[in-house]
Coordinates of C-alpha atoms in Angstrom, one line a residue:
M20 CA 0.0 0.0 0.0
S21 CA 1.1 3.5 -0.7
G22 CA 2.7 5.5 2.2
Q23 CA 0.2 8.3 2.1
S24 CA -0.7 10.1 5.3
L25 CA -3.9 9.2 7.2
L26 CA -7.1 11.1 6.7
V27 CA -8.0 14.0 8.9
P28 CA -11.3 15.9 9.1
G29 CA -11.7 18.8 6.7
E30 CA -14.0 21.8 6.7
L31 CA -17.7 21.4 6.0
S32 CA -19.4 23.6 3.4
P33 CA -22.9 25.1 4.2
T34 CA -25.8 22.7 4.1
R35 CA -27.2 22.3 0.5
S36 CA -30.8 23.2 -0.1
V37 CA -33.4 20.9 -1.6
P38 CA -36.3 22.5 -3.7
G39 CA -39.5 22.8 -1.6
N40 CA -41.5 20.7 -4.1
I41 CA -39.4 17.6 -3.4
R42 CA -41.0 15.2 -0.9
R43 CA -38.9 14.8 2.3
P44 CA -38.5 11.5 4.2
E45 CA -40.4 11.7 7.6
Y46 CA -37.1 11.8 9.6
V47 CA -35.9 15.1 8.2
G48 CA -35.8 17.7 11.0
K49 CA -36.0 15.0 13.6
P50 CA -33.2 13.4 15.7
A51 CA -34.1 9.9 14.5
P52 CA -36.5 8.2 12.2
T53 CA -39.8 6.6 13.3
P54 CA -39.2 2.9 13.8
Y55 CA -40.5 0.9 10.9
K56 CA -43.5 -1.4 11.7
G57 CA -44.4 -2.6 8.2
P58 CA -43.6 -5.8 6.4
E59 CA -40.3 -6.8 4.9
I60 CA -42.1 -8.3 1.9
Q61 CA -43.1 -5.5 -0.5
T62 CA -45.9 -5.1 -3.0
P63 CA -45.1 -5.1 -6.7
E64 CA -46.0 -1.4 -6.7
T65 CA -43.5 -0.6 -4.0
V66 CA -40.8 -2.6 -5.7
E67 CA -41.4 -0.6 -9.0
A68 CA -41.2 2.7 -7.0
M69 CA -37.9 1.4 -5.5
R70 CA -36.6 0.6 -8.9
L71 CA -37.0 4.3 -9.9
A72 CA -35.4 5.4 -6.6
G73 CA -32.6 2.9 -7.1
R74 CA -32.0 4.0 -10.7
I75 CA -31.7 7.7 -9.7
A76 CA -29.3 6.8 -6.9
A77 CA -27.2 4.7 -9.3
Q78 CA -27.1 7.5 -11.9
A79 CA -26.3 10.1 -9.3
M80 CA -23.4 8.0 -8.0
A81 CA -22.1 7.5 -11.6
E82 CA -22.3 11.2 -12.3
A83 CA -20.3 12.0 -9.1
A84 CA -17.8 9.2 -10.0
K85 CA -17.0 10.9 -13.3
A86 CA -15.4 13.7 -11.4
I87 CA -13.2 11.5 -9.3
A88 CA -9.6 12.6 -9.9
P89 CA -6.6 13.8 -7.9
G90 CA -7.2 17.4 -6.7
V91 CA -11.0 17.0 -6.4
T92 CA -12.6 17.5 -3.0
T93 CA -15.1 15.1 -1.6
D94 CA -17.4 18.1 -1.1
E95 CA -17.5 18.6 -4.9
L96 CA -18.6 15.0 -5.3
D97 CA -21.4 15.7 -2.8
R98 CA -22.5 18.7 -4.8
I99 CA -22.7 16.7 -8.1
A100 CA -24.8 13.9 -6.5
H101 CA -27.0 16.3 -4.6
E102 CA -27.8 18.4 -7.7
F103 CA -28.4 15.3 -9.8
M104 CA -30.9 13.9 -7.3
C105 CA -32.7 17.2 -6.9
D106 CA -32.8 17.7 -10.7
H107 CA -34.6 14.3 -11.0
G108 CA -37.1 15.0 -8.2
A109 CA -35.4 12.9 -5.6
Y110 CA -34.4 13.8 -2.0
P111 CA -30.8 12.8 -1.0
S112 CA -31.7 10.3 1.8
T113 CA -28.7 10.8 3.9
L114 CA -29.2 14.6 4.2
G115 CA -30.7 15.1 7.6
Y116 CA -30.8 11.4 8.5
R117 CA -29.9 11.4 12.2
N118 CA -28.5 14.8 11.5
F119 CA -26.0 13.6 8.9
P120 CA -25.1 16.9 7.1
K121 CA -24.5 15.9 3.5
S122 CA -26.1 14.2 0.5
L123 CA -23.8 11.2 0.2
C124 CA -21.0 9.5 2.1
T125 CA -17.4 9.7 0.8
S126 CA -15.2 7.1 2.5
V127 CA -11.5 7.5 1.6
N128 CA -8.8 4.8 2.1
E129 CA -9.0 3.7 5.8
V130 CA -12.6 4.9 6.2
I131 CA -14.9 1.9 6.4
C132 CA -18.1 3.8 5.9
H133 CA -20.1 7.0 6.6
G134 CA -17.4 9.5 5.7
I135 CA -18.7 13.1 5.6
P136 CA -17.9 15.1 2.4
D137 CA -15.8 18.1 3.2
S138 CA -12.8 20.0 2.0
T139 CA -10.7 16.8 1.8
V140 CA -8.8 16.7 -1.4
L141 CA -8.4 13.3 -3.2
N142 CA -4.8 12.4 -3.9
D143 CA -3.3 10.2 -6.6
G144 CA -3.3 6.6 -5.3
D145 CA -6.3 7.0 -3.0
I146 CA -9.4 4.9 -3.1
V147 CA -12.8 6.4 -2.3
N148 CA -16.2 4.9 -1.7
L149 CA -19.4 6.8 -2.7
D150 CA -22.6 5.8 -0.9
V151 CA -25.7 7.3 -2.5
T152 CA -29.3 6.9 -1.5
A153 CA -32.3 8.5 -3.2
Y154 CA -35.8 9.0 -1.9
I155 CA -38.6 9.4 -4.4
G156 CA -42.2 8.1 -4.5
G157 CA -42.1 7.4 -0.8
V158 CA -39.3 4.9 -1.0
H159 CA -35.5 4.7 -0.9
G160 CA -32.9 3.2 -3.3
D161 CA -29.4 2.7 -1.8
N162 CA -26.1 1.8 -3.5
N163 CA -22.4 2.4 -3.2
A164 CA -19.1 1.6 -4.9
T165 CA -15.4 2.1 -4.4
Y166 CA -13.4 3.9 -7.0
L167 CA -9.7 4.3 -7.8
V168 CA -8.1 7.8 -7.8
G169 CA -5.4 8.1 -10.4
D170 CA -2.6 5.5 -10.2
V171 CA -3.5 3.1 -7.4
D172 CA -1.2 0.4 -6.0
E173 CA -1.8 -3.2 -6.8
E174 CA -2.8 -4.3 -3.3
S175 CA -5.5 -1.6 -3.1
R176 CA -6.7 -2.3 -6.6
L177 CA -7.1 -6.0 -5.9
L178 CA -9.0 -5.2 -2.6
V179 CA -11.5 -3.1 -4.6
E180 CA -11.9 -5.7 -7.3
R181 CA -12.4 -8.6 -4.9
T182 CA -14.8 -6.6 -2.7
R183 CA -16.9 -6.0 -5.8
E184 CA -16.7 -9.8 -6.6
S185 CA -17.8 -10.6 -3.0
L186 CA -21.0 -8.6 -3.6
N187 CA -21.6 -10.3 -6.9
R188 CA -21.2 -13.8 -5.3
A189 CA -23.5 -12.8 -2.4
I190 CA -26.2 -11.7 -4.8
K191 CA -26.1 -15.0 -6.6
A192 CA -26.5 -16.8 -3.3
V193 CA -29.8 -15.2 -2.6
R194 CA -32.6 -17.7 -3.0
P195 CA -36.1 -18.0 -1.4
G196 CA -36.1 -20.6 1.4
R197 CA -32.4 -20.0 2.4
Q198 CA -31.5 -18.3 5.6
I199 CA -30.1 -14.8 5.5
N200 CA -26.7 -16.1 6.8
I201 CA -26.0 -17.6 3.4
I202 CA -25.1 -14.1 2.3
G203 CA -22.4 -13.6 5.0
R204 CA -21.2 -17.1 4.6
V205 CA -20.4 -16.6 0.9
I206 CA -18.8 -13.2 1.5
E207 CA -16.6 -14.3 4.4
S208 CA -15.5 -17.5 2.8
Y209 CA -14.4 -15.6 -0.3
A210 CA -12.7 -12.8 1.7
K211 CA -10.7 -15.4 3.8
R212 CA -9.0 -16.6 0.6
F213 CA -7.0 -13.4 0.6
G214 CA -6.6 -12.8 4.3
Y215 CA -9.1 -9.9 4.3
G216 CA -11.0 -8.7 7.3
V217 CA -14.8 -8.7 7.0
V218 CA -16.4 -5.8 8.9
R219 CA -19.1 -7.2 11.3
D220 CA -20.7 -4.2 13.1
F221 CA -21.9 -2.5 10.0
T222 CA -24.3 -4.5 7.9
G223 CA -26.8 -4.6 5.0
H224 CA -30.3 -3.7 5.9
G225 CA -34.0 -3.9 5.0
I226 CA -35.1 -0.9 2.9
N227 CA -38.4 0.2 1.5
S228 CA -40.4 3.3 2.6
S229 CA -37.9 3.1 5.5
F230 CA -34.2 3.9 5.0
H231 CA -33.4 1.1 7.5
S232 CA -36.3 -1.2 8.2
G233 CA -34.8 -3.3 11.0
L234 CA -33.9 -6.3 9.0
I235 CA -30.2 -7.0 9.3
I236 CA -28.0 -8.6 6.6
P237 CA -24.6 -9.6 8.2
H238 CA -21.6 -9.9 5.9
Y239 CA -20.1 -12.7 7.9
D240 CA -21.5 -16.1 8.8
S241 CA -23.6 -15.2 11.7
P242 CA -25.4 -18.0 13.6
H243 CA -28.1 -15.5 14.5
A244 CA -29.1 -14.5 10.9
T245 CA -31.7 -17.3 10.6
T246 CA -34.5 -15.2 8.9
V247 CA -35.7 -17.1 5.9
I248 CA -35.4 -15.3 2.6
Q249 CA -38.8 -14.8 0.9
P250 CA -39.9 -13.5 -2.5
G251 CA -40.7 -9.8 -2.3
M252 CA -38.2 -9.0 0.5
T253 CA -36.2 -5.8 -0.3
F254 CA -32.8 -5.3 1.3
T255 CA -29.2 -4.2 0.7
I256 CA -26.0 -6.2 0.6
E257 CA -22.9 -4.0 1.2
P258 CA -19.8 -6.0 2.1
M259 CA -16.9 -4.0 3.7
L260 CA -13.5 -5.8 3.3
T261 CA -10.3 -4.6 4.8
L262 CA -6.6 -5.3 4.3
G263 CA -6.2 -5.9 8.1
T264 CA -8.5 -6.1 11.1
H265 CA -12.3 -5.8 11.0
E266 CA -12.2 -3.7 14.2
Y267 CA -12.8 0.0 14.0
D268 CA -12.6 3.4 15.6
M269 CA -15.1 6.2 15.2
W270 CA -14.2 9.9 14.8
D271 CA -15.6 12.5 17.1
D272 CA -18.2 13.5 14.4
G273 CA -20.1 10.3 15.4
W274 CA -20.2 9.1 11.8
T275 CA -16.8 8.5 10.3
V276 CA -15.7 4.9 10.9
V277 CA -12.0 4.0 10.3
T278 CA -10.2 0.7 10.6
K279 CA -8.4 0.3 13.9
D280 CA -5.1 -0.5 12.2
R281 CA -5.7 2.3 9.7
K282 CA -5.3 -0.1 6.8
R283 CA -7.4 0.4 3.7
T284 CA -10.9 -0.9 3.2
A285 CA -13.4 -1.1 0.3
Q286 CA -17.2 -1.5 0.0
F287 CA -19.8 -2.2 -2.7
E288 CA -23.6 -2.2 -2.3
H289 CA -26.8 -2.8 -4.2
T290 CA -30.5 -2.8 -3.2
L291 CA -32.2 -6.0 -4.1
V292 CA -35.7 -7.5 -4.3
V293 CA -36.0 -11.3 -3.9
T294 CA -37.7 -13.0 -6.8
D295 CA -39.1 -16.6 -7.1
T296 CA -35.7 -17.7 -8.3
G297 CA -33.1 -15.4 -6.9
A298 CA -32.6 -11.6 -6.6
D299 CA -33.2 -8.7 -8.9
I300 CA -30.9 -5.6 -8.5
L301 CA -32.9 -2.4 -8.1
T302 CA -29.9 0.0 -8.2
L303 CA -29.0 -0.2 -11.8
P304 CA -28.3 3.0 -13.8

């Protein structure tokens, strides 16, 4: 891995505005969302609404990713994704979620997840994860991906490539009648081939009209993840693999999660709906 210095917090820009005609999630302006009490199995109408939300989230992420280059700030990536979602009638789900101040998460190098976009400048050799969620039609679509910044070392490049592959393998393992823990079993067994850590305390989740429904999708083989997968379930899979330990520290901002050994980490995510034969990805551009 490159010998670049560890990340430090930058300066936050003012909160970006959302046009008044765009529907807000119920949690905006509140300290926490109302707990979800509805079903994990969604109607075809809800799934189609989520497909639109997922498409906008995927397109917003792709637009922001086009700007990734040495010298670009993570705040600029936030601006691009924010404007894209608003231009398409969607609310950036993270903005105001439990007081999160920005419209996507930007997690650089040793940041596992939930990095806050700020004045941080991307450097040649960095890796950066963009995590984008869009809310439209009363539902959310959530996706993320890790990108290379300039000329990235082989160890980091392989970590990114293999983390993407772990998500692909996990999606293929989704079948009605199987328990949720098949997902983590597939991810963990693949990651162990390369000696990677698998983050345990941050997971995939149920998603629908609620950003996080309460359904938990571990990325390791958890004996407690015995929920049976059923057609119509909607949830995310978002493995976080590390070059070292799965243990973490959290910054004082209460959001930014970094590997305890400060080694690099990568993540990929899709929102899925379970079909009669497998899983359908809802976050495709």
